[in-house]
Amino acid sequence: MKVFERLLKNIISSSIPDTTDLLQFAYRSNRSTEDAIADVLHTTLSHVDKKQGNYVRMLFVDYSSAFNTIVPCRLFTKLRDLGLNSRLCAWVLDFLTGRTQVVRVGRGFSNSITINTGAPQGCVLSPLLYSLYTSDCVATHGSNTIVKFADDTVVLGAISNNDEVAYMDEVKNLASWCQDNHLQLNVSKTKELVVDFRRGQHRDYKPIIINGAPVERVQSFKYLGVHISSDLTWAAHIQVQTKKARQRLYHLRQLRKFRVSPKILRIFYTGAVESILTQNMTSWFGNSCVKDQKALQRVIRTAERCCRIALPPLQDTYTRRCWTRAAQILKDPSHPGNKLFQLLQSGRRFRIFRARTERLKRSFYPQAIHALNTHTRPLTSSITD
């Protein structure tokens, strides 16, 4: 059955237009959590950089058992509207309805019940079907953006001149959309974070009320493995990652005691330590302060003494990953970040971002363009080949 599901998944994926729900970064080729985080941060930093007095409100939405609330008949209609074959839509409807479920405790079984909602857990098709089910959940106002990675949803409200009407209306529309599509908002786990660098102004934000309950406003939120703070500094995130990496250095020392070869030690370092230090690093490393970068580099120096081999500094790893990710985005016209890379008339360099603040200059997309422009290989041949 898994093989058959994979075949259907490929058929459905190939039948869906590339322009469908561009800001859904999950279950699509050449998309990752790094892209979702970069899009959220770039949207925020770009708006704040435009004009003094601009600020951004971020609503991190949490759903209760999102996959279990899919209504098959509504999904059938949405798949048909997306242009899928009617027979394929009918098969999906039949696949999700009339399923039986029992509970086993030891050797005992409960009575079976019939399930007609939701997508089965562990099913190959479930993630794709959920993303298509929520593909019509998009921003209704031009100043707002809804970024999704599976069921992790962020509503970004770009506020100018203290006008929050469009943002508040967007939140109401989202709550209404969830009610119409039988998705349950978990208000207690839904959080709001405000990025506001205004000075000398009274900050009075209108509270968000969803289904009669207020949404908590926080100073930091863990989004897709990255701790985003309201001042967009990365000390808290780097402290957490450094602590995790140091804990794993213990195992590296133990392997050295058993006289494991440097090659094996390097493999373990790459998979267990470096993967922690560099997780989603293109999104945050450029704006990290020197003190935090030194803390990360100290972990690497400790690992070098254990492995007895030279390890690449984080700055080199960051630059390489920025260049590699930029090259991948350039090859994908449907990627939301593709339009940010604009070739100059010479055809050899890309247009540099105009930014007032260092925060925007040091974020991923400006740094990726800088990496492309300063790379030693010819850009046009290395990217398009």
PDB file of N, CA and C in Angstrom, residues 42 326 330 337-355 361 364-374 379 383:
ATOM      1  N   HIS A  42      12.970  38.094   6.214  1.00  0.00           N
ATOM      2  CA  HIS A  42      13.163  39.098   5.163  1.00  0.00           C
ATOM      3  C   HIS A  42      11.944  40.008   5.041  1.00  0.00           C
ATOM      4  N   ALA A 326      21.526  30.064  -2.605  1.00  0.00           N
ATOM      5  CA  ALA A 326      21.156  31.056  -3.613  1.00  0.00           C
ATOM      6  C   ALA A 326      21.144  30.436  -5.002  1.00  0.00           C
ATOM      7  N   LEU A 330      17.902  30.225  -7.530  1.00  0.00           N
ATOM      8  CA  LEU A 330      17.947  30.798  -8.878  1.00  0.00           C
ATOM      9  C   LEU A 330      17.464  29.807  -9.935  1.00  0.00           C
ATOM     10  N   GLY A 337      11.656  33.390  -3.240  1.00  0.00           N
ATOM     11  CA  GLY A 337      12.827  34.257  -3.188  1.00  0.00           C
ATOM     12  C   GLY A 337      13.502  34.468  -4.521  1.00  0.00           C
ATOM     13  N   ASN A 338      13.043  33.795  -5.561  1.00  0.00           N
ATOM     14  CA  ASN A 338      13.699  33.891  -6.870  1.00  0.00           C
ATOM     15  C   ASN A 338      13.682  35.314  -7.422  1.00  0.00           C
ATOM     16  N   LYS A 339      12.588  36.015  -7.209  1.00  0.00           N
ATOM     17  CA  LYS A 339      12.442  37.374  -7.762  1.00  0.00           C
ATOM     18  C   LYS A 339      13.370  38.378  -7.107  1.00  0.00           C
ATOM     19  N   LEU A 340      13.966  38.010  -5.974  1.00  0.00           N
ATOM     20  CA  LEU A 340      14.860  38.931  -5.277  1.00  0.00           C
ATOM     21  C   LEU A 340      16.245  38.978  -5.903  1.00  0.00           C
ATOM     22  N   PHE A 341      16.545  38.002  -6.770  1.00  0.00           N
ATOM     23  CA  PHE A 341      17.842  37.970  -7.442  1.00  0.00           C
ATOM     24  C   PHE A 341      17.676  38.559  -8.843  1.00  0.00           C
ATOM     25  N   GLN A 342      18.125  39.781  -9.023  1.00  0.00           N
ATOM     26  CA  GLN A 342      17.965  40.487 -10.295  1.00  0.00           C
ATOM     27  C   GLN A 342      19.337  40.757 -10.912  1.00  0.00           C
ATOM     28  N   LEU A 343      19.553  40.184 -12.099  1.00  0.00           N
ATOM     29  CA  LEU A 343      20.821  40.386 -12.790  1.00  0.00           C
ATOM     30  C   LEU A 343      20.929  41.815 -13.319  1.00  0.00           C
ATOM     31  N   LEU A 344      22.131  42.372 -13.233  1.00  0.00           N
ATOM     32  CA  LEU A 344      22.385  43.670 -13.842  1.00  0.00           C
ATOM     33  C   LEU A 344      22.531  43.509 -15.356  1.00  0.00           C
ATOM     34  N   GLN A 345      22.593  44.601 -16.071  1.00  0.00           N
ATOM     35  CA  GLN A 345      22.670  44.541 -17.537  1.00  0.00           C
ATOM     36  C   GLN A 345      23.902  43.795 -18.018  1.00  0.00           C
ATOM     37  N   SER A 346      24.962  43.805 -17.225  1.00  0.00           N
ATOM     38  CA  SER A 346      26.175  43.092 -17.620  1.00  0.00           C
ATOM     39  C   SER A 346      25.960  41.591 -17.648  1.00  0.00           C
ATOM     40  N   GLY A 347      24.966  41.095 -16.892  1.00  0.00           N
ATOM     41  CA  GLY A 347      24.698  39.668 -16.843  1.00  0.00           C
ATOM     42  C   GLY A 347      25.671  38.890 -15.987  1.00  0.00           C
ATOM     43  N   ARG A 348      26.554  39.592 -15.250  1.00  0.00           N
ATOM     44  CA  ARG A 348      27.569  38.912 -14.459  1.00  0.00           C
ATOM     45  C   ARG A 348      27.391  39.128 -12.956  1.00  0.00           C
ATOM     46  N   ARG A 349      26.670  40.147 -12.585  1.00  0.00           N
ATOM     47  CA  ARG A 349      26.472  40.439 -11.170  1.00  0.00           C
ATOM     48  C   ARG A 349      24.995  40.688 -10.902  1.00  0.00           C
ATOM     49  N   PHE A 350      24.634  40.556  -9.621  1.00  0.00           N
ATOM     50  CA  PHE A 350      23.252  40.742  -9.220  1.00  0.00           C
ATOM     51  C   PHE A 350      23.094  42.078  -8.493  1.00  0.00           C
ATOM     52  N   ARG A 351      21.900  42.627  -8.622  1.00  0.00           N
ATOM     53  CA  ARG A 351      21.617  43.924  -8.011  1.00  0.00           C
ATOM     54  C   ARG A 351      21.671  43.802  -6.486  1.00  0.00           C
ATOM     55  N   ILE A 352      22.403  44.706  -5.851  1.00  0.00           N
ATOM     56  CA  ILE A 352      22.569  44.688  -4.399  1.00  0.00           C
ATOM     57  C   ILE A 352      21.370  45.365  -3.738  1.00  0.00           C
ATOM     58  N   PHE A 353      20.958  44.828  -2.595  1.00  0.00           N
ATOM     59  CA  PHE A 353      19.853  45.414  -1.853  1.00  0.00           C
ATOM     60  C   PHE A 353      20.219  46.803  -1.332  1.00  0.00           C
ATOM     61  N   ARG A 354      19.273  47.713  -1.427  1.00  0.00           N
ATOM     62  CA  ARG A 354      19.422  49.013  -0.791  1.00  0.00           C
ATOM     63  C   ARG A 354      18.804  48.921   0.600  1.00  0.00           C
ATOM     64  N   ALA A 355      19.644  49.123   1.607  1.00  0.00           N
ATOM     65  CA  ALA A 355      19.174  48.963   2.982  1.00  0.00           C
ATOM     66  C   ALA A 355      19.714  50.088   3.847  1.00  0.00           C
ATOM     67  N   LYS A 361      21.017  44.388   5.824  1.00  0.00           N
ATOM     68  CA  LYS A 361      22.204  44.115   5.015  1.00  0.00           C
ATOM     69  C   LYS A 361      22.821  42.762   5.351  1.00  0.00           C
ATOM     70  N   PHE A 364      19.828  37.035   5.207  1.00  0.00           N
ATOM     71  CA  PHE A 364      20.188  35.997   4.243  1.00  0.00           C
ATOM     72  C   PHE A 364      20.245  36.491   2.798  1.00  0.00           C
ATOM     73  N   TYR A 365      19.186  37.097   2.288  1.00  0.00           N
ATOM     74  CA  TYR A 365      19.143  37.421   0.858  1.00  0.00           C
ATOM     75  C   TYR A 365      20.220  38.428   0.449  1.00  0.00           C
ATOM     76  N   PRO A 366      20.446  39.519   1.170  1.00  0.00           N
ATOM     77  CA  PRO A 366      21.570  40.388   0.803  1.00  0.00           C
ATOM     78  C   PRO A 366      22.926  39.680   0.884  1.00  0.00           C
ATOM     79  N   GLN A 367      23.098  38.827   1.896  1.00  0.00           N
ATOM     80  CA  GLN A 367      24.357  38.098   2.029  1.00  0.00           C
ATOM     81  C   GLN A 367      24.513  37.058   0.920  1.00  0.00           C
ATOM     82  N   ALA A 368      23.412  36.456   0.498  1.00  0.00           N
ATOM     83  CA  ALA A 368      23.475  35.486  -0.597  1.00  0.00           C
ATOM     84  C   ALA A 368      23.862  36.172  -1.902  1.00  0.00           C
ATOM     85  N   ILE A 369      23.314  37.355  -2.149  1.00  0.00           N
ATOM     86  CA  ILE A 369      23.681  38.109  -3.348  1.00  0.00           C
ATOM     87  C   ILE A 369      25.150  38.516  -3.297  1.00  0.00           C
ATOM     88  N   HIS A 370      25.606  38.927  -2.130  1.00  0.00           N
ATOM     89  CA  HIS A 370      27.027  39.275  -1.970  1.00  0.00           C
ATOM     90  C   HIS A 370      27.915  38.063  -2.249  1.00  0.00           C
ATOM     91  N   ALA A 371      27.493  36.878  -1.769  1.00  0.00           N
ATOM     92  CA  ALA A 371      28.281  35.664  -1.999  1.00  0.00           C
ATOM     93  C   ALA A 371      28.334  35.323  -3.483  1.00  0.00           C
ATOM     94  N   LEU A 372      27.229  35.506  -4.186  1.00  0.00           N
ATOM     95  CA  LEU A 372      27.210  35.233  -5.628  1.00  0.00           C
ATOM     96  C   LEU A 372      28.102  36.219  -6.387  1.00  0.00           C
ATOM     97  N   ASN A 373      28.041  37.476  -5.994  1.00  0.00           N
ATOM     98  CA  ASN A 373      28.807  38.499  -6.711  1.00  0.00           C
ATOM     99  C   ASN A 373      30.316  38.392  -6.489  1.00  0.00           C
ATOM    100  N   THR A 374      30.711  37.841  -5.356  1.00  0.00           N
ATOM    101  CA  THR A 374      32.139  37.757  -5.042  1.00  0.00           C
ATOM    102  C   THR A 374      32.713  36.376  -5.266  1.00  0.00           C
ATOM    103  N   LEU A 379      29.465  33.350 -12.708  1.00  0.00           N
ATOM    104  CA  LEU A 379      28.131  33.143 -12.156  1.00  0.00           C
ATOM    105  C   LEU A 379      27.183  32.493 -13.140  1.00  0.00           C
ATOM    106  N   ILE A 383      25.692  28.670 -12.334  1.00  0.00           N
ATOM    107  CA  ILE A 383      24.333  28.634 -11.804  1.00  0.00           C
ATOM    108  C   ILE A 383      23.361  27.987 -12.784  1.00  0.00           C
TER     109      ILE A 383
END
